[in-house]
Coordinates of C-alpha atoms in Angstrom, one line a residue:
X107 CA 1.4 1.2 12.0
X108 CA 3.0 -0.9 14.8
X109 CA 6.8 0.9 15.0
X110 CA 7.1 4.9 14.7
X111 CA 9.4 4.1 11.4
X112 CA 6.8 1.6 9.0
X113 CA 5.0 3.8 7.2
X114 CA 1.4 3.4 7.2
X115 CA -0.3 2.3 3.6
X116 CA -2.8 4.6 2.7
X117 CA -5.0 3.6 -0.2
X118 CA -7.5 6.1 -2.2
X119 CA -10.0 4.7 -4.3
X120 CA -12.3 6.8 -6.4
X121 CA -14.2 5.5 -9.9
X122 CA -11.3 5.6 -13.1
X123 CA -8.4 6.5 -10.7
X124 CA -7.5 9.2 -13.0
X125 CA -8.1 12.6 -11.1
X126 CA -9.4 12.7 -7.2
X127 CA -7.5 9.9 -6.1
X128 CA -4.4 10.4 -7.9
X129 CA -4.0 14.5 -7.0
X130 CA -4.7 12.2 -3.1
X131 CA -1.6 9.6 -4.1
X132 CA 0.4 12.7 -5.0
X133 CA 0.0 15.3 -2.8
X134 CA -0.4 12.3 0.7
X135 CA 3.3 10.7 -1.3
X136 CA 5.3 14.2 -1.6
X137 CA 3.5 15.7 1.7
X138 CA 3.8 12.7 4.4
X139 CA 7.6 12.6 4.7
X140 CA 8.6 8.7 4.6
X141 CA 5.1 8.2 7.4
X142 CA 3.1 7.3 4.6
X143 CA 3.0 5.3 1.5
X144 CA -0.4 6.7 -0.5
X145 CA -1.2 3.8 -3.5
X146 CA -4.6 5.2 -5.8
X147 CA -6.6 2.3 -7.5
X148 CA -10.5 2.8 -9.4
X149 CA -13.4 0.3 -9.0
X150 CA -13.8 0.6 -12.7
X151 CA -10.8 2.1 -14.3
X152 CA -11.6 2.4 -18.9
X153 CA -9.0 1.0 -20.9
X154 CA -6.4 2.8 -21.6
X155 CA -7.1 4.8 -18.4
X156 CA -4.0 8.3 -17.7
X157 CA -4.1 10.5 -15.1
X158 CA -6.4 13.2 -16.3
X159 CA -3.5 15.5 -17.9
X160 CA -5.6 18.7 -16.0
X161 CA -4.6 17.0 -12.9
X162 CA -1.0 16.3 -13.2
X163 CA -0.5 19.9 -14.8
X164 CA -1.9 21.3 -11.5
X165 CA 0.0 18.3 -9.5
X166 CA 3.7 19.4 -11.5
X167 CA 2.9 23.6 -10.6
X168 CA 2.4 22.5 -7.3
X169 CA 5.4 21.0 -7.0
X170 CA 4.6 17.5 -6.7
X171 CA 6.2 14.6 -8.3
X172 CA 3.3 12.7 -10.8
X173 CA 6.5 10.5 -12.2
X174 CA 4.6 7.6 -12.0
X175 CA 1.3 7.5 -11.6
X176 CA -1.1 5.7 -13.1
X177 CA -4.7 4.2 -12.9
X178 CA -5.8 0.9 -12.0
X179 CA -7.9 -1.3 -10.7
X180 CA -8.4 -1.5 -6.8
X181 CA -8.2 -5.5 -8.1
X182 CA -4.7 -5.2 -7.4
X183 CA -4.5 -4.3 -3.9
X184 CA -6.9 -6.9 -2.5
X185 CA -4.7 -9.8 -3.3
X186 CA -2.5 -11.5 -0.9
X187 CA 0.7 -10.1 -2.5
X188 CA -0.2 -6.5 -2.3
X189 CA 0.8 -4.6 0.0
X190 CA -1.0 -4.2 3.5
X191 CA -3.0 -1.8 3.7
X192 CA -3.9 0.5 7.0
X193 CA -6.3 3.3 5.9
X194 CA -8.2 3.2 2.2
X195 CA -10.4 6.7 1.7
X196 CA -13.5 6.5 -1.1
X197 CA -12.6 10.0 -2.6
X198 CA -15.5 10.0 -4.7
X199 CA -18.9 9.2 -4.3
X200 CA -19.7 6.7 -7.0
X201 CA -16.9 4.5 -5.4
X202 CA -18.6 4.9 -1.7
X203 CA -21.5 3.1 -2.4
X204 CA -19.5 0.1 -4.3
X205 CA -19.3 -3.1 -3.6
X206 CA -15.2 -3.7 -2.0
X207 CA -13.1 -6.4 -2.3
X208 CA -13.1 -7.8 0.6
X209 CA -9.3 -6.2 1.7
X210 CA -6.3 -8.5 3.6
X211 CA -5.7 -6.7 7.1
X212 CA -9.1 -5.0 7.0
X213 CA -8.1 -1.9 7.4
X214 CA -9.8 1.0 8.6
X215 CA -11.9 3.0 6.0
X216 CA -13.3 6.6 5.6
X217 CA -15.1 8.2 2.7
X218 CA -13.9 12.2 1.5
X219 CA -15.8 13.3 -1.0
X220 CA -15.2 15.2 -3.6
X221 CA -16.7 16.3 -7.1
X222 CA -15.2 15.7 -10.4
X223 CA -12.6 18.2 -11.2
X224 CA -13.1 16.9 -14.8
X225 CA -17.7 15.7 -15.4
X226 CA -19.5 18.9 -16.9
X227 CA -19.0 21.1 -20.2
X228 CA -17.2 23.4 -18.5
X229 CA -14.4 25.2 -20.8
X230 CA -10.8 24.5 -20.2
X231 CA -10.1 27.2 -17.3
X232 CA -13.1 26.3 -15.7
X233 CA -11.7 23.0 -14.9
X234 CA -8.2 23.8 -14.3
X235 CA -9.7 25.1 -11.6
X236 CA -11.9 22.5 -10.3
X237 CA -8.2 20.6 -10.1
X238 CA -7.3 23.2 -8.6
X239 CA -10.0 24.0 -5.8
X240 CA -10.0 19.9 -5.6
X241 CA -6.1 19.9 -5.2
X242 CA -6.4 22.2 -2.4
X243 CA -9.1 20.5 -0.4
X244 CA -7.7 17.5 -1.1
X245 CA -4.0 18.9 1.0
X246 CA -5.9 20.4 3.8
X247 CA -7.3 16.8 5.3
X248 CA -4.0 15.8 4.6
X249 CA -2.3 18.4 6.0
X250 CA -4.4 17.1 9.1
X251 CA -4.4 13.1 8.7
X252 CA -0.5 13.7 8.5
X253 CA -0.2 16.6 11.8
X254 CA -2.9 12.9 13.9
X255 CA -0.8 11.7 17.1
X256 CA 0.7 9.0 16.2
X257 CA -1.8 8.1 18.8
X258 CA -5.0 8.9 16.8
X259 CA -3.1 6.6 14.0
X260 CA -3.2 3.1 15.8
X261 CA -4.7 0.7 13.6
X262 CA -7.6 0.8 16.2
X263 CA -8.3 4.6 16.5
X264 CA -7.5 5.0 12.5
X265 CA -11.0 4.7 11.0
X266 CA -13.0 7.0 13.5
X267 CA -9.8 9.3 13.4
X268 CA -10.1 9.1 9.3
X269 CA -14.0 9.4 9.4
X270 CA -13.6 12.5 11.1
X271 CA -11.5 14.4 9.7
X272 CA -14.7 14.0 6.0
X273 CA -16.2 17.3 8.0
X274 CA -13.7 19.9 7.4

């Protein structure tokens, strides 16, 4: 982040880019007040993958815009014409263990693991509650991130700052 008016670009990664990374993208764009620009992607989204309907439901219920959210591969962000990322955060264990592309500009990285709210044989109400819980957990960390002082968001210390938030 070179100036106080330039947004910090953050990419959230997960496997399918349908739940956790989508929640994080939408929340940070909502909460970031122009200081942050969030994106999300997956290491291996399924063909015709879409954001999970329960994720979109909890975002809408929280007053967070969902227009334009869609599942995409992380390859879209590894090319020379992609937006420069300042910070890349993996939000699921699968993506954390995968070999990531070489990101232009060597952005800071961190891992904030969350259980997959869509996984398992839970009934619809239990899955909805899991999505709510995940939304609130991500929101807590993002609130801390966006309130970091400017010196903690400087490129040289951004990775340390973001990684420290994984334990809260």
